[in-house]
PDB file of C-alpha atoms in Angstrom:
ATOM      1  CA  MET A   1     -16.764  -6.975 -11.087  1.00 64.00           C
ATOM      2  CA  ASP A   2     -18.164  -6.021  -7.716  1.00 73.00           C
ATOM      3  CA  LYS A   3     -20.282  -2.925  -8.395  1.00 77.00           C
ATOM      4  CA  GLN A   4     -19.583  -1.437  -4.970  1.00 81.00           C
ATOM      5  CA  TYR A   5     -16.105  -0.505  -6.280  1.00 83.00           C
ATOM      6  CA  ARG A   6     -17.185   2.546  -8.232  1.00 83.00           C
ATOM      7  CA  PHE A   7     -14.473   5.245  -7.806  1.00 83.00           C
ATOM      8  CA  PRO A   8     -11.923   4.787 -10.622  1.00 87.00           C
ATOM      9  CA  HIS A   9      -8.331   6.051 -10.592  1.00 88.00           C
ATOM     10  CA  LEU A  10      -5.259   5.767 -12.833  1.00 89.00           C
ATOM     11  CA  MET A  11      -1.718   6.794 -11.914  1.00 88.00           C
ATOM     12  CA  TRP A  12       1.004   6.801 -14.602  1.00 88.00           C
ATOM     13  CA  ASP A  13       4.720   7.674 -14.371  1.00 85.00           C
ATOM     14  CA  SER A  14       7.045   7.846 -17.303  1.00 84.00           C
ATOM     15  CA  LEU A  15      10.777   7.050 -16.926  1.00 79.00           C
ATOM     16  CA  PRO A  16      12.799   6.545 -13.795  1.00 71.00           C
ATOM     17  CA  LYS A  17      12.985  10.293 -13.123  1.00 63.00           C
ATOM     18  CA  ALA A  18       9.263  10.160 -12.514  1.00 55.00           C
ATOM     19  CA  SER A  19       9.560   7.592  -9.703  1.00 56.00           C
ATOM     20  CA  ALA A  20       9.184   4.540 -11.920  1.00 55.00           C
ATOM     21  CA  SER A  21      11.536   1.606 -11.210  1.00 60.00           C
ATOM     22  CA  GLN A  22      11.841   0.692 -14.889  1.00 62.00           C
ATOM     23  CA  VAL A  23      12.173   2.554 -18.177  1.00 69.00           C
ATOM     24  CA  HIS A  24       8.843   1.140 -19.424  1.00 66.00           C
ATOM     25  CA  PRO A  25       5.558   3.057 -18.611  1.00 71.00           C
ATOM     26  CA  HIS A  26       4.729   2.478 -15.002  1.00 78.00           C
ATOM     27  CA  ALA A  27       0.937   2.683 -14.414  1.00 81.00           C
ATOM     28  CA  GLN A  28      -1.539   1.620 -11.727  1.00 83.00           C
ATOM     29  CA  ILE A  29      -5.330   1.379 -12.105  1.00 84.00           C
ATOM     30  CA  SER A  30      -7.453   0.948  -9.033  1.00 85.00           C
ATOM     31  CA  LEU A  31     -11.130   1.200  -7.850  1.00 84.00           C
ATOM     32  CA  ASN A  32     -12.308   2.243  -4.398  1.00 84.00           C
ATOM     33  CA  SER A  33     -15.669   1.400  -2.829  1.00 83.00           C
ATOM     34  CA  ILE A  34     -15.858   4.445  -0.488  1.00 83.00           C
ATOM     35  CA  ARG A  35     -14.178   7.500  -1.975  1.00 85.00           C
ATOM     36  CA  TYR A  36     -11.530   8.865  -4.374  1.00 85.00           C
ATOM     37  CA  TYR A  37      -7.963   8.746  -3.172  1.00 83.00           C
ATOM     38  CA  GLY A  38      -6.135  11.592  -1.562  1.00 82.00           C
ATOM     39  CA  LEU A  39      -6.191  14.961  -3.268  1.00 84.00           C
ATOM     40  CA  MET A  40      -9.053  14.140  -5.692  1.00 85.00           C
ATOM     41  CA  GLU A  41     -11.381  13.383  -2.818  1.00 88.00           C
ATOM     42  CA  HIS A  42     -10.456  16.713  -1.237  1.00 88.00           C
ATOM     43  CA  ILE A  43     -11.253  18.459  -4.610  1.00 87.00           C
ATOM     44  CA  LYS A  44     -14.607  16.621  -4.902  1.00 88.00           C
ATOM     45  CA  GLN A  45     -15.626  17.666  -1.376  1.00 89.00           C
ATOM     46  CA  ALA A  46     -14.669  21.254  -2.199  1.00 89.00           C
ATOM     47  CA  GLY A  47     -16.718  21.086  -5.357  1.00 88.00           C
ATOM     48  CA  MET A  48     -19.744  19.791  -3.402  1.00 89.00           C
ATOM     49  CA  ARG A  49     -19.417  22.596  -0.802  1.00 91.00           C
ATOM     50  CA  TYR A  50     -19.081  25.161  -3.648  1.00 91.00           C
ATOM     51  CA  GLY A  51     -22.334  23.852  -5.288  1.00 89.00           C
ATOM     52  CA  GLN A  52     -24.177  23.870  -2.019  1.00 89.00           C
ATOM     53  CA  GLU A  53     -23.100  27.496  -1.297  1.00 92.00           C
ATOM     54  CA  HIS A  54     -23.739  28.710  -4.847  1.00 90.00           C
ATOM     55  CA  ASP A  55     -27.219  27.342  -5.753  1.00 88.00           C
ATOM     56  CA  GLY A  56     -25.965  24.205  -7.405  1.00 87.00           C
ATOM     57  CA  GLN A  57     -23.439  25.926  -9.653  1.00 89.00           C
ATOM     58  CA  ASN A  58     -20.650  23.647 -10.918  1.00 90.00           C
ATOM     59  CA  TYR A  59     -17.231  24.269  -9.365  1.00 92.00           C
ATOM     60  CA  PHE A  60     -15.332  22.791 -12.284  1.00 92.00           C
ATOM     61  CA  SER A  61     -17.229  24.843 -14.861  1.00 92.00           C
ATOM     62  CA  HIS A  62     -16.335  28.016 -12.956  1.00 94.00           C
ATOM     63  CA  LEU A  63     -12.709  26.861 -12.619  1.00 94.00           C
ATOM     64  CA  LEU A  64     -12.604  26.434 -16.329  1.00 94.00           C
ATOM     65  CA  GLN A  65     -14.197  29.879 -16.918  1.00 95.00           C
ATOM     66  CA  VAL A  66     -11.586  31.635 -14.776  1.00 95.00           C
ATOM     67  CA  HIS A  67      -8.750  30.053 -16.634  1.00 96.00           C
ATOM     68  CA  SER A  68     -10.429  30.789 -19.935  1.00 95.00           C
ATOM     69  CA  ALA A  69     -10.756  34.485 -18.962  1.00 96.00           C
ATOM     70  CA  LEU A  70      -7.034  34.541 -18.260  1.00 96.00           C
ATOM     71  CA  GLY A  71      -6.173  32.939 -21.667  1.00 95.00           C
ATOM     72  CA  LEU A  72      -5.010  29.685 -20.067  1.00 96.00           C
ATOM     73  CA  THR A  73      -7.250  27.202 -21.800  1.00 96.00           C
ATOM     74  CA  THR A  74      -7.553  25.298 -25.073  1.00 95.00           C
ATOM     75  CA  THR A  75     -10.352  23.036 -26.210  1.00 95.00           C
ATOM     76  CA  LEU A  76     -10.895  19.976 -28.338  1.00 95.00           C
ATOM     77  CA  GLY A  77     -14.535  19.170 -28.940  1.00 94.00           C
ATOM     78  CA  ASN A  78     -16.099  18.394 -25.576  1.00 94.00           C
ATOM     79  CA  ALA A  79     -12.767  18.494 -23.658  1.00 96.00           C
ATOM     80  CA  SER A  80     -10.745  21.381 -22.255  1.00 96.00           C
ATOM     81  CA  ALA A  81      -7.157  21.758 -21.023  1.00 96.00           C
ATOM     82  CA  MET A  82      -6.044  24.387 -18.520  1.00 96.00           C
ATOM     83  CA  ALA A  83      -2.503  25.483 -17.734  1.00 96.00           C
ATOM     84  CA  TYR A  84      -3.232  25.392 -13.989  1.00 93.00           C
ATOM     85  CA  ILE A  85      -2.561  28.689 -12.127  1.00 92.00           C
ATOM     86  CA  THR A  86      -1.812  26.733  -8.900  1.00 89.00           C
ATOM     87  CA  PRO A  87       0.295  23.886 -10.278  1.00 90.00           C
ATOM     88  CA  LYS A  88       1.818  21.038  -8.228  1.00 88.00           C
ATOM     89  CA  LYS A  89       4.924  20.863 -10.452  1.00 89.00           C
ATOM     90  CA  ASP A  90       6.268  22.330 -13.729  1.00 90.00           C
ATOM     91  CA  HIS A  91       4.080  22.410 -16.882  1.00 94.00           C
ATOM     92  CA  GLU A  92       0.932  21.194 -15.072  1.00 94.00           C
ATOM     93  CA  ILE A  93      -2.048  20.733 -17.408  1.00 96.00           C
ATOM     94  CA  PHE A  94      -5.503  20.091 -15.980  1.00 96.00           C
ATOM     95  CA  ILE A  95      -7.745  18.282 -18.579  1.00 97.00           C
ATOM     96  CA  VAL A  96     -11.472  18.165 -17.912  1.00 95.00           C
ATOM     97  CA  SER A  97     -14.575  16.845 -19.707  1.00 94.00           C
ATOM     98  CA  LYS A  98     -18.030  16.074 -18.482  1.00 91.00           C
ATOM     99  CA  THR A  99     -17.572  12.365 -19.430  1.00 89.00           C
ATOM    100  CA  PRO A 100     -14.537  10.280 -20.465  1.00 92.00           C
ATOM    101  CA  ASN A 101     -15.164  10.645 -24.186  1.00 94.00           C
ATOM    102  CA  THR A 102     -12.973  10.443 -27.242  1.00 95.00           C
ATOM    103  CA  ASP A 103     -12.084  14.137 -27.129  1.00 96.00           C
ATOM    104  CA  PHE A 104     -10.894  13.749 -23.582  1.00 96.00           C
ATOM    105  CA  PHE A 105      -8.419  11.047 -24.430  1.00 96.00           C
ATOM    106  CA  ARG A 106      -7.311  12.678 -27.630  1.00 96.00           C
ATOM    107  CA  LEU A 107      -6.529  15.896 -25.724  1.00 97.00           C
ATOM    108  CA  LEU A 108      -4.480  13.923 -23.165  1.00 96.00           C
ATOM    109  CA  TYR A 109      -2.635  12.305 -26.090  1.00 96.00           C
ATOM    110  CA  TYR A 110      -1.874  15.666 -27.757  1.00 97.00           C
ATOM    111  CA  THR A 111      -0.621  17.034 -24.383  1.00 96.00           C
ATOM    112  CA  ILE A 112       1.763  14.085 -23.945  1.00 95.00           C
ATOM    113  CA  ARG A 113       3.012  14.579 -27.554  1.00 96.00           C
ATOM    114  CA  ALA A 114       3.612  18.211 -26.831  1.00 96.00           C
ATOM    115  CA  PHE A 115       5.701  17.315 -23.742  1.00 94.00           C
ATOM    116  CA  ILE A 116       7.758  14.686 -25.624  1.00 93.00           C
ATOM    117  CA  ASP A 117       8.027  16.020 -29.192  1.00 94.00           C
ATOM    118  CA  ASP A 118       7.882  19.742 -28.755  1.00 94.00           C
ATOM    119  CA  LEU A 119       9.275  20.402 -25.327  1.00 93.00           C
ATOM    120  CA  HIS A 120      11.589  17.362 -25.200  1.00 92.00           C
ATOM    121  CA  LEU A 121      10.442  16.562 -21.682  1.00 90.00           C
ATOM    122  CA  TYR A 122      10.264  12.754 -21.507  1.00 88.00           C
ATOM    123  CA  ALA A 123       9.651  12.212 -17.763  1.00 86.00           C
ATOM    124  CA  TRP A 124       6.194  13.049 -16.581  1.00 88.00           C
ATOM    125  CA  SER A 125       3.486  11.926 -14.160  1.00 89.00           C
ATOM    126  CA  LEU A 126      -0.281  11.960 -14.394  1.00 91.00           C
ATOM    127  CA  ALA A 127      -3.331  11.080 -12.372  1.00 91.00           C
ATOM    128  CA  MET A 128      -6.717  10.321 -13.996  1.00 92.00           C
ATOM    129  CA  PHE A 129      -9.966  10.360 -12.061  1.00 91.00           C
ATOM    130  CA  LEU A 130     -13.324   9.453 -13.682  1.00 89.00           C
ATOM    131  CA  PRO A 131     -16.932   9.854 -12.591  1.00 87.00           C
ATOM    132  CA  GLU A 132     -18.484   7.192 -10.373  1.00 82.00           C
ATOM    133  CA  LEU A 133     -19.207   3.963 -12.299  1.00 80.00           C
ATOM    134  CA  GLU A 134     -22.377   2.834 -10.461  1.00 69.00           C
ATOM    135  CA  PRO A 135     -24.943   4.149 -10.721  1.00 63.00           C
ATOM    136  CA  TRP A 136     -23.646   5.934 -13.803  1.00 60.00           C
ATOM    137  CA  SER A 137     -25.049   9.380 -14.699  1.00 57.00           C
ATOM    138  CA  THR A 138     -23.819  12.579 -16.204  1.00 60.00           C
ATOM    139  CA  PRO A 139     -21.862  14.285 -13.395  1.00 61.00           C
ATOM    140  CA  ASP A 140     -23.664  17.084 -11.478  1.00 61.00           C
ATOM    141  CA  TYR A 141     -22.091  19.495  -8.915  1.00 61.00           C
ATOM    142  CA  ASP A 142     -21.885  16.778  -6.332  1.00 64.00           C
ATOM    143  CA  ASP A 143     -19.736  14.536  -8.568  1.00 76.00           C
ATOM    144  CA  ILE A 144     -16.522  15.012 -10.510  1.00 84.00           C
ATOM    145  CA  PRO A 145     -16.168  15.147 -14.271  1.00 91.00           C
ATOM    146  CA  ALA A 146     -13.445  13.183 -16.102  1.00 93.00           C
ATOM    147  CA  ILE A 147     -10.162  14.748 -14.968  1.00 94.00           C
ATOM    148  CA  VAL A 148      -6.445  14.345 -15.783  1.00 95.00           C
ATOM    149  CA  ARG A 149      -3.700  16.274 -14.025  1.00 94.00           C
ATOM    150  CA  ILE A 150      -0.268  15.856 -15.734  1.00 94.00           C
ATOM    151  CA  ILE A 151       3.111  17.436 -14.889  1.00 92.00           C
ATOM    152  CA  THR A 152       6.686  17.137 -15.996  1.00 90.00           C
ATOM    153  CA  ARG A 153       9.522  15.954 -13.741  1.00 85.00           C
ATOM    154  CA  GLY A 154      12.642  17.393 -15.367  1.00 81.00           C
ATOM    155  CA  PRO A 155      15.304  15.702 -17.587  1.00 79.00           C
ATOM    156  CA  PRO A 156      15.472  11.948 -16.798  1.00 75.00           C
ATOM    157  CA  THR A 157      19.320  12.098 -17.197  1.00 76.00           C
ATOM    158  CA  SER A 158      19.774  14.795 -14.574  1.00 74.00           C
ATOM    159  CA  SER A 159      21.314  13.789 -11.249  1.00 71.00           C
ATOM    160  CA  ARG A 160      19.322  16.577  -9.552  1.00 70.00           C
ATOM    161  CA  SER A 161      16.364  15.350  -7.550  1.00 66.00           C
ATOM    162  CA  ASP A 162      12.902  16.405  -8.804  1.00 70.00           C
ATOM    163  CA  ILE A 163      11.505  16.874  -5.289  1.00 70.00           C
ATOM    164  CA  SER A 164      12.815  18.606  -2.136  1.00 67.00           C
ATOM    165  CA  GLY A 165      11.761  19.604   1.389  1.00 66.00           C
ATOM    166  CA  LEU A 166      10.054  22.678  -0.089  1.00 65.00           C
ATOM    167  CA  GLU A 167       7.647  20.525  -2.056  1.00 69.00           C
ATOM    168  CA  LEU A 168       7.220  17.988   0.713  1.00 62.00           C
ATOM    169  CA  PHE A 169       6.696  20.331   3.639  1.00 66.00           C
ATOM    170  CA  GLY A 170       6.208  23.806   2.178  1.00 70.00           C
ATOM    171  CA  ALA A 171       4.669  24.774  -1.156  1.00 70.00           C
ATOM    172  CA  SER A 172       5.098  23.776  -4.714  1.00 75.00           C
ATOM    173  CA  ASN A 173       8.202  25.218  -6.396  1.00 74.00           C
ATOM    174  CA  VAL A 174       7.254  25.967  -9.971  1.00 83.00           C
ATOM    175  CA  ASN A 175       9.285  28.169 -12.316  1.00 81.00           C
ATOM    176  CA  ILE A 176       7.360  27.706 -15.665  1.00 89.00           C
ATOM    177  CA  ASP A 177       5.105  30.377 -17.102  1.00 91.00           C
ATOM    178  CA  PRO A 178       1.630  28.827 -17.572  1.00 92.00           C
ATOM    179  CA  PHE A 179       0.991  31.098 -20.552  1.00 94.00           C
ATOM    180  CA  THR A 180       3.938  29.550 -22.350  1.00 94.00           C
ATOM    181  CA  VAL A 181       2.690  26.016 -21.372  1.00 94.00           C
ATOM    182  CA  ILE A 182      -0.789  26.556 -22.784  1.00 94.00           C
ATOM    183  CA  GLN A 183       0.602  27.848 -26.023  1.00 94.00           C
ATOM    184  CA  HIS A 184       2.549  24.621 -26.535  1.00 95.00           C
ATOM    185  CA  ILE A 185      -0.623  22.522 -25.857  1.00 94.00           C
ATOM    186  CA  GLU A 186      -2.770  24.672 -28.116  1.00 94.00           C
ATOM    187  CA  ASN A 187      -0.167  24.308 -30.914  1.00 94.00           C
ATOM    188  CA  SER A 188      -0.062  20.510 -30.382  1.00 94.00           C
ATOM    189  CA  VAL A 189      -3.834  20.265 -30.652  1.00 94.00           C
ATOM    190  CA  LYS A 190      -3.965  22.361 -33.807  1.00 93.00           C
ATOM    191  CA  SER A 191      -1.127  20.541 -35.567  1.00 92.00           C
ATOM    192  CA  ARG A 192      -2.005  17.015 -34.547  1.00 91.00           C
ATOM    193  CA  SER A 193      -5.809  16.966 -34.573  1.00 87.00           C
ATOM    194  CA  GLN A 194      -6.024  17.330 -38.429  1.00 80.00           C
ATOM    195  CA  PRO A 195      -4.920  14.231 -40.376  1.00 70.00           C
ATOM    196  CA  GLN A 196      -3.338  16.225 -43.145  1.00 53.00           C
ATOM    197  CA  SER A 197      -1.969  19.117 -41.147  1.00 49.00           C
ATOM    198  CA  GLU A 198       1.397  20.592 -42.044  1.00 55.00           C
ATOM    199  CA  HIS A 199       2.893  18.861 -39.015  1.00 53.00           C
ATOM    200  CA  ASN A 200       1.667  15.424 -40.210  1.00 54.00           C
ATOM    201  CA  LEU A 201       2.685  16.067 -43.772  1.00 55.00           C
ATOM    202  CA  LYS A 202       6.202  17.022 -42.659  1.00 60.00           C
ATOM    203  CA  GLN A 203       6.450  13.861 -40.611  1.00 58.00           C
ATOM    204  CA  GLN A 204       5.234  11.770 -43.545  1.00 54.00           C
ATOM    205  CA  LYS A 205       7.810  13.377 -45.858  1.00 59.00           C
ATOM    206  CA  ASN A 206      10.626  12.811 -43.383  1.00 59.00           C
ATOM    207  CA  THR A 207       9.566   9.177 -42.929  1.00 54.00           C
ATOM    208  CA  ALA A 208       9.390   8.647 -46.691  1.00 53.00           C
ATOM    209  CA  ALA A 209      12.806  10.207 -47.159  1.00 56.00           C
ATOM    210  CA  ASN A 210      14.278   7.939 -44.438  1.00 57.00           C
ATOM    211  CA  ARG A 211      12.777   4.915 -46.096  1.00 52.00           C
ATOM    212  CA  ARG A 212      14.234   5.846 -49.512  1.00 52.00           C
ATOM    213  CA  THR A 213      17.676   6.386 -47.912  1.00 52.00           C
ATOM    214  CA  THR A 214      17.473   3.000 -46.158  1.00 49.00           C
ATOM    215  CA  ALA A 215      16.281   1.258 -49.371  1.00 44.00           C
ATOM    216  CA  THR A 216      19.104   2.824 -51.418  1.00 46.00           C
ATOM    217  CA  ALA A 217      21.715   1.733 -48.835  1.00 44.00           C
ATOM    218  CA  ARG A 218      20.366  -1.853 -48.834  1.00 42.00           C
ATOM    219  CA  THR A 219      20.359  -1.958 -52.625  1.00 38.00           C
ATOM    220  CA  ALA A 220      24.017  -0.806 -52.761  1.00 41.00           C
ATOM    221  CA  GLU A 221      24.982  -3.484 -50.231  1.00 42.00           C
ATOM    222  CA  THR A 222      23.328  -6.325 -52.107  1.00 37.00           C
ATOM    223  CA  SER A 223      24.151  -5.316 -55.692  1.00 39.00           C
ATOM    224  CA  GLY A 224      27.823  -4.545 -55.223  1.00 35.00           C
ATOM    225  CA  PRO A 225      29.746  -1.750 -56.998  1.00 30.00           C
ATOM    226  CA  THR A 226      28.466  -0.446 -60.344  1.00 28.00           C
ATOM    227  CA  VAL A 227      30.041   1.524 -63.215  1.00 28.00           C
TER     228      VAL A 227
END
């Protein structure tokens, strides 16, 4: 790989409602040699200015502290999730970690499971931005940490559009309470991060019961009537 391409991005849409042309997951991974794409480059530049104007203080650390003070964060090891107070769309979760470590990806997984299994919201979109690849170092105030921003896009079966002139030319139209969102994510982390949690035990019991029912039905079909 050409090492001059050092700014990594991932975009991922789920279901046609989230702009995908097919039902299967619709993802794009790309590298840029000059800068991050679009909004993320704007956020990086803002973080750099913030550090320069505040004696090298980290913009993303302070952003996380503000959300924590408001009760809008949950953590998993070295990663944190914020129910963003200035969301682009409904249920936006902003996940951040200094590096793209296991906790970072587990927290993203638990967020997606909360959307799908707990909130029954199957159409969503996310963007992932990672620290520069070359030369690699732990991010400072003039770089970005590992970041994911993920939002929901409404019921995939709804005929109503998930975007309008208000979002395109005005401001984001969001009607979801962020305090409710972060509670769902926190519950997902607690219930799914422990291998033998009540949530997992319940799923195991349901799976075992379904298997027994299926096995009984198959036995009845093959053995014929009994007396």
